[in-house]
Coordinates of C-alpha atoms and ligand atoms in Angstrom, one line a residue:
M1 CA 20.1 -3.8 1.1
P2 CA 17.8 -5.0 -1.8
E3 CA 16.8 -8.6 -1.3
I4 CA 15.2 -10.4 -4.2
A5 CA 15.8 -7.6 -6.7
V6 CA 19.6 -7.7 -6.6
K7 CA 19.8 -11.2 -8.1
M8 CA 21.7 -11.2 -11.3
V9 CA 18.7 -12.7 -13.2
N10 CA 15.4 -10.9 -13.2
R11 CA 13.1 -13.8 -13.8
F12 CA 10.1 -11.5 -14.0
A13 CA 11.6 -9.5 -16.9
E14 CA 12.5 -12.8 -18.6
R15 CA 8.9 -14.0 -18.2
L16 CA 7.5 -10.8 -19.7
A17 CA 9.9 -11.1 -22.6
R18 CA 8.9 -14.7 -23.2
D19 CA 5.2 -13.6 -23.6
D20 CA 6.2 -10.5 -25.6
L21 CA 4.7 -8.4 -22.8
Q22 CA 5.9 -4.9 -21.7
L23 CA 5.3 -3.2 -18.4
R24 CA 5.2 0.6 -19.0
R25 CA 3.5 3.5 -17.2
A26 CA 0.2 4.9 -18.1
R27 CA -1.1 8.3 -17.1
P28 CA -0.6 8.9 -13.3
E29 CA -3.9 8.8 -11.4
I30 CA -2.6 8.2 -7.8
L31 CA 0.2 9.8 -5.8
Q32 CA 1.0 7.2 -3.1
V33 CA 3.1 8.8 -0.3
N34 CA 4.8 6.6 2.2
V35 CA 5.3 9.0 5.1
G36 CA 7.6 6.8 7.1
K37 CA 8.3 3.5 8.9
L38 CA 6.9 4.4 12.3
C39 CA 4.1 2.2 13.4
N40 CA 2.5 1.1 16.7
L41 CA 2.5 -2.6 15.5
T42 CA 5.2 -5.0 14.2
C43 CA 3.3 -7.4 12.0
V44 CA 4.9 -10.6 10.8
H45 CA 4.1 -10.0 7.1
C46 CA 5.2 -6.3 7.1
H47 CA 7.0 -5.5 3.8
V48 CA 8.1 -2.1 5.3
N49 CA 9.8 -3.5 8.5
A50 CA 7.8 -0.9 10.3
G51 CA 7.6 -0.6 14.1
P52 CA 7.5 1.7 17.1
K53 CA 11.2 2.3 17.1
R54 CA 11.7 3.4 13.5
K55 CA 12.8 7.0 13.2
E56 CA 12.2 7.5 9.4
I57 CA 9.3 10.0 9.1
M58 CA 8.5 12.7 6.6
A59 CA 9.4 16.3 7.6
R60 CA 7.2 19.3 7.1
E61 CA 9.5 20.7 4.5
T62 CA 9.1 17.6 2.4
I63 CA 5.3 17.7 2.8
D64 CA 5.3 21.4 1.6
R65 CA 7.4 20.4 -1.5
I66 CA 5.0 17.6 -2.3
I67 CA 1.9 19.9 -1.9
N68 CA 3.5 22.5 -4.2
W69 CA 4.2 19.9 -6.8
L70 CA 0.8 18.3 -6.5
D71 CA -0.9 21.7 -6.9
K72 CA 0.6 22.0 -10.4
T73 CA -0.8 18.6 -11.5
N74 CA -4.2 17.2 -12.0
I75 CA -3.5 13.9 -10.2
P76 CA -6.9 13.3 -8.5
V77 CA -6.0 10.9 -5.6
V78 CA -3.4 11.0 -2.8
D79 CA -2.9 7.7 -1.0
L80 CA -1.2 8.0 2.4
T81 CA 0.6 4.9 3.7
G82 CA 3.4 4.0 6.1
G83 CA 4.1 2.5 8.8
A84 CA 1.0 4.0 10.5
P85 CA 0.8 7.2 8.5
E86 CA -1.3 8.8 11.3
M87 CA 1.7 8.7 13.6
I88 CA 3.8 11.4 11.9
P89 CA 3.5 14.7 13.6
D90 CA 2.2 16.5 10.4
F91 CA -0.3 13.9 9.3
R92 CA -3.3 16.3 9.8
Y93 CA -1.3 19.2 8.4
F94 CA -0.7 17.2 5.2
I95 CA -4.4 16.2 4.8
R96 CA -5.7 19.8 5.5
H97 CA -3.4 21.2 2.8
I98 CA -4.3 18.5 0.2
R99 CA -8.0 19.2 0.9
S100 CA -7.6 22.9 0.6
L101 CA -5.7 23.0 -2.7
R102 CA -7.5 25.0 -5.5
A103 CA -8.6 21.7 -6.8
P104 CA -9.0 19.5 -3.7
R105 CA -7.9 15.9 -4.1
H106 CA -9.4 12.8 -2.8
V107 CA -7.4 11.4 0.1
I108 CA -7.0 7.7 1.2
D109 CA -5.6 6.7 4.6
R110 CA -4.1 3.2 4.8
C111 CA -4.9 2.6 8.4
N112 CA -4.1 -0.3 10.7
L113 CA -7.3 0.4 12.8
T114 CA -5.6 0.0 16.2
I115 CA -4.0 3.4 16.0
L116 CA -7.4 5.0 16.1
L117 CA -7.7 3.9 19.8
E118 CA -4.2 4.7 21.0
P119 CA -3.9 7.5 23.6
G120 CA -3.5 10.9 21.9
Y121 CA -5.4 9.8 18.8
E122 CA -8.9 9.8 20.2
D123 CA -10.2 12.4 17.9
L124 CA -8.5 11.1 14.8
S125 CA -11.4 9.2 13.3
E126 CA -13.6 12.3 13.5
F127 CA -10.9 14.3 11.8
L128 CA -10.8 11.7 9.0
A129 CA -14.5 11.8 8.6
N130 CA -14.7 15.6 8.6
N131 CA -12.1 15.6 5.8
K132 CA -13.9 12.9 3.8
V133 CA -10.8 10.7 3.9
E134 CA -11.4 7.2 2.5
I135 CA -10.1 4.5 4.8
I136 CA -8.4 1.3 3.6
A137 CA -7.8 -0.8 6.7
S138 CA -5.8 -4.0 7.2
M139 CA -7.8 -6.9 8.6
P140 CA -6.1 -10.2 7.6
C141 CA -8.9 -12.4 8.9
Y142 CA -12.3 -12.5 10.6
S143 CA -10.9 -14.9 13.2
A144 CA -9.1 -13.5 16.3
D145 CA -6.5 -16.2 16.4
N146 CA -5.2 -15.5 12.9
V147 CA -5.2 -11.8 13.3
N148 CA -3.4 -11.9 16.6
A149 CA -0.8 -14.4 15.3
Q150 CA 0.1 -12.1 12.4
R151 CA -0.3 -8.7 14.0
G152 CA 0.2 -9.2 17.7
E153 CA -1.9 -10.1 20.8
G154 CA -5.1 -8.0 21.2
V155 CA -5.0 -6.5 17.7
F156 CA -8.2 -8.3 16.7
D157 CA -10.3 -6.8 19.5
G158 CA -8.7 -3.4 19.0
S159 CA -9.5 -3.6 15.2
I160 CA -13.1 -4.6 15.9
A161 CA -13.6 -1.7 18.3
A162 CA -12.1 0.7 15.8
L163 CA -14.4 -0.6 13.0
Q164 CA -17.4 -0.1 15.3
L165 CA -16.2 3.5 16.0
L166 CA -15.8 4.2 12.3
N167 CA -19.3 2.8 11.6
S168 CA -20.7 5.1 14.3
L169 CA -19.3 8.1 12.3
G170 CA -20.9 6.8 9.1
Y171 CA -17.8 5.0 7.6
G172 CA -18.9 2.1 5.5
I173 CA -22.5 3.4 5.5
D174 CA -22.4 7.0 4.1
P175 CA -21.3 6.9 0.4
Q176 CA -19.0 9.8 1.1
L177 CA -17.1 7.8 3.8
P178 CA -15.8 4.6 2.1
L179 CA -14.3 2.0 4.4
H180 CA -12.5 -0.9 2.7
L181 CA -10.8 -3.9 4.4
V182 CA -7.6 -5.6 3.2
Y183 CA -7.0 -9.3 3.6
N184 CA -3.6 -10.9 3.1
P185 CA -2.8 -14.6 3.7
V186 CA -1.4 -15.5 7.1
G187 CA 1.3 -17.7 5.5
A188 CA 3.1 -18.7 2.3
F189 CA 0.0 -19.2 0.1
L190 CA -2.1 -17.1 -2.4
P191 CA -5.3 -15.4 -1.3
P192 CA -8.6 -17.3 -2.0
S193 CA -11.3 -15.8 -4.2
Q194 CA -11.8 -12.1 -3.3
D195 CA -15.6 -12.2 -4.0
E196 CA -16.1 -15.3 -1.8
L197 CA -13.9 -13.9 1.0
E198 CA -15.8 -10.6 0.9
A199 CA -19.1 -12.4 1.3
D200 CA -17.7 -14.4 4.3
Y201 CA -16.2 -11.3 6.0
K202 CA -19.5 -9.3 5.5
S203 CA -21.7 -12.0 7.0
E204 CA -19.3 -12.8 9.9
F205 CA -18.7 -9.1 10.8
K206 CA -22.4 -8.3 10.6
K207 CA -23.5 -11.3 12.6
H208 CA -20.9 -11.2 15.4
F209 CA -20.1 -7.5 15.7
G210 CA -22.7 -5.5 13.7
I211 CA -19.9 -4.1 11.5
Q212 CA -20.4 -2.9 7.9
F213 CA -17.8 -2.0 5.3
N214 CA -17.7 -1.5 1.5
N215 CA -15.2 -3.7 -0.2
L216 CA -12.7 -6.3 0.7
Y217 CA -9.3 -6.2 -1.1
A218 CA -7.4 -9.5 -1.2
L219 CA -3.7 -8.9 -1.5
S220 CA -0.8 -11.3 -1.9
N221 CA 2.2 -11.1 0.4
L222 CA 5.3 -10.1 -1.5
P223 CA 8.5 -11.8 -0.7
I224 CA 10.3 -8.7 0.7
G225 CA 10.9 -7.1 4.1
R226 CA 9.8 -9.0 7.2
F227 CA 7.8 -11.5 5.2
A228 CA 10.9 -12.5 3.2
S229 CA 12.9 -12.9 6.5
Y230 CA 10.1 -15.1 7.8
L231 CA 10.2 -17.2 4.6
R232 CA 14.0 -17.5 4.6
H233 CA 14.1 -18.5 8.3
S234 CA 11.5 -21.2 7.8
G235 CA 13.2 -22.4 4.6
K236 CA 10.2 -21.5 2.4
L237 CA 11.5 -18.6 0.3
E238 CA 12.3 -20.5 -2.9
E239 CA 9.2 -22.7 -2.5
Y240 CA 7.0 -19.5 -2.3
M241 CA 8.8 -18.0 -5.3
E242 CA 8.1 -21.1 -7.3
L243 CA 4.4 -20.9 -6.3
L244 CA 4.2 -17.3 -7.5
I245 CA 6.1 -18.0 -10.7
H246 CA 3.9 -20.9 -11.6
A247 CA 0.8 -18.8 -10.9
F248 CA 1.9 -16.0 -13.3
N249 CA -1.2 -14.5 -15.0
P250 CA -0.5 -12.3 -18.0
A251 CA -4.0 -10.9 -17.7
T252 CA -3.0 -8.9 -14.6
I253 CA -0.3 -6.8 -16.3
D254 CA -2.6 -4.0 -17.5
G255 CA -4.1 -3.5 -14.1
L256 CA -0.9 -3.4 -12.0
M257 CA -0.8 -0.4 -9.7
C258 CA 2.6 0.6 -10.8
R259 CA 1.1 1.6 -14.2
D260 CA -0.9 4.6 -12.8
T261 CA 0.6 5.2 -9.3
I262 CA 3.7 7.3 -8.4
S263 CA 5.2 6.1 -5.2
V264 CA 7.0 8.6 -3.0
G265 CA 9.2 7.9 0.0
W266 CA 9.6 9.8 3.3
R267 CA 12.4 12.0 1.8
G268 CA 10.4 12.7 -1.4
E269 CA 12.2 10.1 -3.5
V270 CA 10.3 8.5 -6.4
Y271 CA 9.6 4.8 -7.2
D272 CA 7.2 2.8 -9.3
C273 CA 5.5 1.3 -6.2
D274 CA 5.8 0.9 -2.5
F275 CA 7.4 -2.5 -2.9
N276 CA 10.2 -1.1 -5.1
Q277 CA 10.5 1.6 -2.5
Q278 CA 11.3 -0.9 0.2
L279 CA 13.9 -2.5 -2.1
G280 CA 15.6 0.9 -2.8
M281 CA 14.7 0.9 -6.5
Q282 CA 14.6 4.7 -6.8
W283 CA 14.1 6.3 -10.2
S284 CA 17.1 7.8 -12.0
D285 CA 17.3 10.3 -14.8
D286 CA 18.1 9.1 -18.4
T287 CA 21.8 9.2 -17.8
E288 CA 21.4 7.0 -14.6
S289 CA 23.6 9.6 -12.9
K290 CA 21.0 11.4 -10.7
R291 CA 18.5 9.8 -8.4
L292 CA 15.1 11.5 -8.8
F293 CA 12.8 13.1 -6.2
L294 CA 9.1 14.0 -6.8
W295 CA 10.0 17.7 -7.5
D296 CA 12.4 16.5 -10.3
I297 CA 9.7 14.9 -12.4
D298 CA 7.0 16.2 -14.7
P299 CA 4.0 13.9 -14.5
D300 CA 3.1 14.7 -18.1
S301 CA 6.3 13.3 -19.4
I302 CA 6.4 9.9 -17.6
E303 CA 3.8 8.1 -19.6
N304 CA 5.3 5.0 -21.3
R305 CA 8.3 5.0 -19.0
E306 CA 9.5 1.5 -18.4
I307 CA 8.7 0.2 -14.9
M308 CA 11.6 -1.2 -12.8
T309 CA 10.9 -4.9 -12.0
G310 CA 12.4 -7.8 -10.1
D311 CA 11.4 -11.3 -9.0
H312 CA 9.2 -9.8 -6.3
C313 CA 6.8 -8.6 -9.1
F314 CA 5.6 -12.2 -9.4
G315 CA 3.7 -11.5 -6.2
C316 CA 1.5 -8.9 -8.0
T317 CA 0.9 -11.1 -11.1
A318 CA 0.1 -14.5 -9.4
G319 CA -3.4 -15.9 -9.7
A320 CA -6.0 -13.2 -9.7
G321 CA -3.2 -10.6 -9.2
S322 CA -2.7 -8.1 -6.4
S323 CA -2.8 -4.4 -6.5
C324 CA -3.7 -1.6 -4.0
G325 CA -7.3 -2.2 -4.9
G326 CA -7.1 -6.0 -4.5
A327 CA -7.5 -8.7 -7.2
I328 CA -7.0 -7.5 -10.8
S329 CA -8.5 -10.3 -12.9
S330 CA -9.8 -13.9 -12.8
P331 CA -7.1 -16.4 -12.0
S332 CA -5.6 -17.9 -15.2
Ligands
SF4_401 S1 1.9 -4.2 8.2 FE1 1.1 -2.2 8.6 S2 0.4 -2.2 10.7 FE2 1.7 -3.9 10.5 S3 3.8 -3.2 11.1 FE3 3.7 -3.0 8.9 S4 3.0 -0.9 8.6 FE4 2.5 -1.4 10.7
SF4_402 S1 6.1 -5.0 -7.3 FE1 4.1 -5.1 -8.3 S2 3.4 -2.9 -8.4 FE2 5.7 -3.0 -8.0 S3 6.7 -2.8 -10.0 FE3 6.5 -5.0 -9.5 S4 4.5 -5.6 -10.5 FE4 4.5 -3.3 -10.3

């Protein structure tokens, strides 16, 4: 059931209207596919409520329909997310087919790192390197205590070992094998300066573990999924919302990921972003009578379409902003 978005008043839409701002789609550049909710971890901040017992995963038939659709477009990037996207049985099938299209597309894997060391996945990092898959990996802190508190006991050590493995294959070193890390706060506060954090991560990882990576993306936690439950149970949900609302930065609007990304769910349904996906804000046709799937839409006709918003959108526009590629602008 949608959480924040079902409130009668959409404070985000009101805020945009007050500043005479509009949030509409630009040309699609990224197809972000959430292949399911299955994951080997159960992180506290997870907006997907992912975990080892989740059964929702993308079927091969859906993958084939997505590939067919993609082949007819010129969208250059496919961004695979989850859950742990690597855990669906057809993960490699999906990547091989994307890479062997007449016009091969760039592939991003949003990886939790620890999956690379799980039994049965031993050759996965080599597969990713051979297919020139860019890796964007979660790493919420360079301190073991913070990472383990948010993601589970032992996750820090596993993540470090996985990063060392990726470096040994050239990730973060070879320009064809980009390796980016994602920071998100361990509580109900906004990320600090992305540039300063990146410099700290780089020096700490190099000094203590000999690890190299390309960029650090600082993301805000959106008040949905497991993070919203955590806020609600600790009585901090409205306080966090107020923090986000007060930090609204209009300069972030043009760089929001929902402007150039099409988000697809494990059944092929379409959304403006992965957050809207978790809130069930699926696209409908003009008459609002038919819910849309990827194969129902023409990517050339969605430019200027109004983006569906809710209070959770304040999480993307607070401070320096937050998008799939990290901060969007300087804090206002
Ligand atoms: S945050 Fe990522 S790694 Fe953690 S449970 Fe959710 S999907 Fe899995
Ligand atoms: S949650 Fe963020 S990315 Fe999604 S529609 Fe709202 S502003 Fe855009």
